Amino acid sequence: MKDYAEPLARLIDELKRLPGIGQKSAQRIAFHLERAPREDVERLAAAILDAKDKIRLCSVCNNLTELDPCEYCTDPRRDGEVICVVETPYNVIGVEKTREFRGQYHVLHGVLSPLQGIGPDQLKLKNLLERLRSGKVKEIIVATSPTVEGEATAVYLSKLIKPLGVKVSRIAMGVPVGSELEFADEVTMLKAIEGRREM
Amino acid sequence: MLTLCICRRVDIGHRMPLLETEAIVLRTYRLGEADKIASLFARQLGRLRAVARGALRPKSRYGGTLEPLSYVRLWIFERENRDLLHLNSAELLESFFDMQKDYHVQLAAQYLAEVAERMLPEREANERAFRLLLTVLRALKRSGEVNRPLLYFDYWMLRLGGFLPDLESCSACGRALGEEGGYYGPGSEGLLCRECRLPGAKQQVSGTALAMVRTACHVPLDRWLAQEKAPPGCREARGFFEEIIETQVERKLITREMMGEEV
C-alpha cells in the first residue's frame, strides 16, 4: 500500500525538488496546501505561473525584471557611470538595502567554478563588455562573494576590464560588523588589514 | 621526513567522541539556507564529507577556514548510522585563498581537488597522498607554474594508486618504446608501440618526454621547480597521465576539459 494518495505523493515529489526543501518540509507544505481553502491554493498557483510567464532577464544588466530594460537601468536618478557587478539577482537586493549605492547593476548569474563546469563562457559577460565599450562607464565595483570562486571571478573580471580603461574596485572584505576579532581566522584578518582605510 | 600526526579522540559525551584531524578541503556544497557540506581529505581518516552548520552565515565561526583547498585542523564527530560527519570546529593551518589571483592556477588547483576526490577511496587514510597534495598545492602557490606541479601530481597519484603504466615498454607486446615513445587514446591503460597501436590511439608521447618524467618525477618537486623553466614534453606527458586517470575513474574530468579550453 502506498504511503500517500498518488496526487499528494506527486505534489510532495515536486516540492522536494525545490532548493532547501526536504522530505519533511515537503510533506508539511503539501498537507498545508491540502487543508487550505481552494482560493488560496489557486492564488499561489497563479502567482507561480504569473512570475514564470512575466519575469525575464533585463537585456542590459541581466537582472530579473518584468519590464525590459529593468527599473534600475531606466531610472534617470541612477548614475550610469558606476556599475556594481553581482553574482545573482538577489545580491542586487542586498546592495540596495544599504541605500548608499546609486549606480547601476550587472548580474553575472554565477561565478567561476571549474569543479561545477562554470568557466568564463558560462558567465553573462557579453552585455557587460558592450556597456563598457560604449565609453559611458567610469567604474566597475565587483561585489562577488568573498569566497575562492568569488575572488577568482573578481580577479578575472579586473584583468578583462582594466585594459578598456575603466576603474575596477572590489568590495571590502574582513571582519563582520558586530563580531569579535578574537574569532577571526587569518584569511579574514589579512583581508581586513589589506582593505584598511585612513581615518 | 615523514611527519606522523595522531588522530586524537576527545570525549564530549558518552556516545560521540570528538575526532581531531588535519585535512584539506577539496570542495564545498551549499546545504539548506546557511549550512555547508565539505568534502575533505583528512590526514588520519581519509576522504570524507562533513556538515558545517551555519558556515554560510557572515558571523560563522568557520570564517574563511572552509574555503576550497584550505589546509585545516578539524574537530569532528560522527553520529551512529549516519554517513555524514559533523564539524565541531575548524582552525586554519594554511590558506591557498590568494592562489585564486590567477585563473590558470585556480583551474590547476581545482583539478588537484577533482582528481583527489575521484581517485581516493572514502574513509581510507593515505598519508603519502595527503603529503603529495599539500606539496603540490604549495608549489602551485609559490611558483604560479602549472605544468610541472600537475605532471608531478598525476605521476605520483597514479603510482600511489597502483595505476601507473609501464613507461618504457609497449603494454601489448612488451617491446621497448625507445625514441619514438608510445601511443594512446581514450580509454587507454598504457602506451602502445607503432605496431600494436589501435585505431583510436592517436595521441603520442615522445621518448624524450617519457625519459624526462622518469627522472624529473623522482626528485623533490621544489628542486625540480628551482630549475629555470619546464622542460619540453611536460604537456604531452600530462595529457597521457590525465587520460589514464580518466580511464581509472571512469569519467571525464571537468577541470581537465576546462584547462584544455584555456591552452
PDB file of N, CA, C and O in Angstrom, chain A residues 4 8 11-12 15 21 23-45:
ATOM      1  N   TYR A   4       0.952   7.646   0.510  1.00  0.00           N
ATOM      2  CA  TYR A   4       0.035   8.752   0.206  1.00  0.00           C
ATOM      3  C   TYR A   4      -0.718   8.460  -1.081  1.00  0.00           C
ATOM      4  O   TYR A   4      -0.231   7.722  -1.931  1.00  0.00           O
ATOM      5  N   LEU A   8      -1.155  13.438  -4.021  1.00  0.00           N
ATOM      6  CA  LEU A   8      -0.435  14.028  -2.900  1.00  0.00           C
ATOM      7  C   LEU A   8       1.050  13.642  -2.964  1.00  0.00           C
ATOM      8  O   LEU A   8       1.945  14.479  -2.734  1.00  0.00           O
ATOM      9  N   LEU A  11       2.697  15.777  -5.510  1.00  0.00           N
ATOM     10  CA  LEU A  11       2.931  17.131  -5.010  1.00  0.00           C
ATOM     11  C   LEU A  11       4.160  17.160  -4.098  1.00  0.00           C
ATOM     12  O   LEU A  11       5.021  18.041  -4.209  1.00  0.00           O
ATOM     13  N   ILE A  12       4.254  16.160  -3.222  1.00  0.00           N
ATOM     14  CA  ILE A  12       5.423  16.089  -2.317  1.00  0.00           C
ATOM     15  C   ILE A  12       6.709  15.943  -3.125  1.00  0.00           C
ATOM     16  O   ILE A  12       7.709  16.605  -2.868  1.00  0.00           O
ATOM     17  N   LEU A  15       7.579  19.298  -4.681  1.00  0.00           N
ATOM     18  CA  LEU A  15       8.065  20.255  -3.675  1.00  0.00           C
ATOM     19  C   LEU A  15       9.485  19.923  -3.235  1.00  0.00           C
ATOM     20  O   LEU A  15      10.299  20.808  -2.992  1.00  0.00           O
ATOM     21  N   ILE A  21      14.256  22.280   0.389  1.00  0.00           N
ATOM     22  CA  ILE A  21      13.052  21.561   0.849  1.00  0.00           C
ATOM     23  C   ILE A  21      13.364  20.057   0.847  1.00  0.00           C
ATOM     24  O   ILE A  21      13.645  19.469  -0.197  1.00  0.00           O
ATOM     25  N   GLN A  23      12.216  16.034   2.548  1.00  0.00           N
ATOM     26  CA  GLN A  23      11.002  15.215   2.615  1.00  0.00           C
ATOM     27  C   GLN A  23      10.003  15.757   3.644  1.00  0.00           C
ATOM     28  O   GLN A  23       8.821  15.931   3.353  1.00  0.00           O
ATOM     29  N   LYS A  24      10.526  16.065   4.831  1.00  0.00           N
ATOM     30  CA  LYS A  24       9.637  16.509   5.918  1.00  0.00           C
ATOM     31  C   LYS A  24       8.956  17.835   5.580  1.00  0.00           C
ATOM     32  O   LYS A  24       7.746  17.992   5.758  1.00  0.00           O
ATOM     33  N   SER A  25       9.769  18.799   5.087  1.00  0.00           N
ATOM     34  CA  SER A  25       9.206  20.119   4.744  1.00  0.00           C
ATOM     35  C   SER A  25       8.193  19.964   3.622  1.00  0.00           C
ATOM     36  O   SER A  25       7.139  20.608   3.627  1.00  0.00           O
ATOM     37  N   ALA A  26       8.519  19.120   2.640  1.00  0.00           N
ATOM     38  CA  ALA A  26       7.616  18.910   1.503  1.00  0.00           C
ATOM     39  C   ALA A  26       6.277  18.352   1.977  1.00  0.00           C
ATOM     40  O   ALA A  26       5.205  18.786   1.540  1.00  0.00           O
ATOM     41  N   GLN A  27       6.347  17.406   2.905  1.00  0.00           N
ATOM     42  CA  GLN A  27       5.106  16.825   3.451  1.00  0.00           C
ATOM     43  C   GLN A  27       4.287  17.891   4.168  1.00  0.00           C
ATOM     44  O   GLN A  27       3.079  17.994   3.989  1.00  0.00           O
ATOM     45  N   ARG A  28       4.986  18.714   4.966  1.00  0.00           N
ATOM     46  CA  ARG A  28       4.296  19.740   5.735  1.00  0.00           C
ATOM     47  C   ARG A  28       3.600  20.737   4.806  1.00  0.00           C
ATOM     48  O   ARG A  28       2.437  21.072   5.005  1.00  0.00           O
ATOM     49  N   ILE A  29       4.313  21.167   3.753  1.00  0.00           N
ATOM     50  CA  ILE A  29       3.728  22.143   2.823  1.00  0.00           C
ATOM     51  C   ILE A  29       2.551  21.495   2.074  1.00  0.00           C
ATOM     52  O   ILE A  29       1.497  22.111   1.903  1.00  0.00           O
ATOM     53  N   ALA A  30       2.746  20.247   1.649  1.00  0.00           N
ATOM     54  CA  ALA A  30       1.689  19.561   0.898  1.00  0.00           C
ATOM     55  C   ALA A  30       0.426  19.435   1.742  1.00  0.00           C
ATOM     56  O   ALA A  30      -0.688  19.707   1.260  1.00  0.00           O
ATOM     57  N   PHE A  31       0.580  19.051   3.023  1.00  0.00           N
ATOM     58  CA  PHE A  31      -0.599  18.921   3.888  1.00  0.00           C
ATOM     59  C   PHE A  31      -1.243  20.277   4.161  1.00  0.00           C
ATOM     60  O   PHE A  31      -2.456  20.396   4.233  1.00  0.00           O
ATOM     61  N   HIS A  32      -0.396  21.302   4.258  1.00  0.00           N
ATOM     62  CA  HIS A  32      -0.928  22.656   4.471  1.00  0.00           C
ATOM     63  C   HIS A  32      -1.779  23.069   3.259  1.00  0.00           C
ATOM     64  O   HIS A  32      -2.883  23.587   3.420  1.00  0.00           O
ATOM     65  N   LEU A  33      -1.245  22.808   2.077  1.00  0.00           N
ATOM     66  CA  LEU A  33      -1.986  23.180   0.859  1.00  0.00           C
ATOM     67  C   LEU A  33      -3.285  22.396   0.747  1.00  0.00           C
ATOM     68  O   LEU A  33      -4.312  22.905   0.295  1.00  0.00           O
ATOM     69  N   GLU A  34      -3.230  21.151   1.171  1.00  0.00           N
ATOM     70  CA  GLU A  34      -4.406  20.293   1.097  1.00  0.00           C
ATOM     71  C   GLU A  34      -5.528  20.831   2.007  1.00  0.00           C
ATOM     72  O   GLU A  34      -6.705  20.784   1.659  1.00  0.00           O
ATOM     73  N   ARG A  35      -5.117  21.365   3.160  1.00  0.00           N
ATOM     74  CA  ARG A  35      -6.105  21.868   4.124  1.00  0.00           C
ATOM     75  C   ARG A  35      -6.556  23.301   3.812  1.00  0.00           C
ATOM     76  O   ARG A  35      -7.593  23.732   4.263  1.00  0.00           O
ATOM     77  N   ALA A  36      -5.721  24.025   3.036  1.00  0.00           N
ATOM     78  CA  ALA A  36      -6.013  25.452   2.772  1.00  0.00           C
ATOM     79  C   ALA A  36      -7.242  25.597   1.873  1.00  0.00           C
ATOM     80  O   ALA A  36      -7.570  24.677   1.104  1.00  0.00           O
ATOM     81  N   PRO A  37      -7.948  26.748   1.949  1.00  0.00           N
ATOM     82  CA  PRO A  37      -9.092  26.975   1.064  1.00  0.00           C
ATOM     83  C   PRO A  37      -8.642  26.954  -0.400  1.00  0.00           C
ATOM     84  O   PRO A  37      -7.515  27.354  -0.706  1.00  0.00           O
ATOM     85  N   ARG A  38      -9.539  26.555  -1.269  1.00  0.00           N
ATOM     86  CA  ARG A  38      -9.231  26.412  -2.682  1.00  0.00           C
ATOM     87  C   ARG A  38      -8.689  27.732  -3.286  1.00  0.00           C
ATOM     88  O   ARG A  38      -7.747  27.719  -4.079  1.00  0.00           O
ATOM     89  N   GLU A  39      -9.296  28.871  -2.846  1.00  0.00           N
ATOM     90  CA  GLU A  39      -8.882  30.172  -3.414  1.00  0.00           C
ATOM     91  C   GLU A  39      -7.401  30.457  -3.099  1.00  0.00           C
ATOM     92  O   GLU A  39      -6.680  31.002  -3.945  1.00  0.00           O
ATOM     93  N   ASP A  40      -6.982  30.096  -1.890  1.00  0.00           N
ATOM     94  CA  ASP A  40      -5.581  30.346  -1.505  1.00  0.00           C
ATOM     95  C   ASP A  40      -4.637  29.555  -2.406  1.00  0.00           C
ATOM     96  O   ASP A  40      -3.609  30.063  -2.853  1.00  0.00           O
ATOM     97  N   VAL A  41      -5.005  28.310  -2.649  1.00  0.00           N
ATOM     98  CA  VAL A  41      -4.150  27.452  -3.472  1.00  0.00           C
ATOM     99  C   VAL A  41      -4.133  27.971  -4.911  1.00  0.00           C
ATOM    100  O   VAL A  41      -3.078  28.006  -5.567  1.00  0.00           O
ATOM    101  N   GLU A  42      -5.283  28.398  -5.381  1.00  0.00           N
ATOM    102  CA  GLU A  42      -5.339  28.928  -6.748  1.00  0.00           C
ATOM    103  C   GLU A  42      -4.498  30.195  -6.873  1.00  0.00           C
ATOM    104  O   GLU A  42      -3.822  30.410  -7.879  1.00  0.00           O
ATOM    105  N   ARG A  43      -4.554  31.020  -5.825  1.00  0.00           N
ATOM    106  CA  ARG A  43      -3.770  32.260  -5.847  1.00  0.00           C
ATOM    107  C   ARG A  43      -2.275  31.949  -5.892  1.00  0.00           C
ATOM    108  O   ARG A  43      -1.522  32.567  -6.629  1.00  0.00           O
ATOM    109  N   LEU A  44      -1.869  30.935  -5.130  1.00  0.00           N
ATOM    110  CA  LEU A  44      -0.454  30.537  -5.130  1.00  0.00           C
ATOM    111  C   LEU A  44      -0.057  30.008  -6.505  1.00  0.00           C
ATOM    112  O   LEU A  44       0.982  30.400  -7.071  1.00  0.00           O
ATOM    113  N   ALA A  45      -0.871  29.128  -7.059  1.00  0.00           N
ATOM    114  CA  ALA A  45      -0.574  28.547  -8.379  1.00  0.00           C
ATOM    115  C   ALA A  45      -0.508  29.652  -9.441  1.00  0.00           C
ATOM    116  O   ALA A  45       0.401  29.655 -10.298  1.00  0.00           O
TER     117      ALA A  45
END
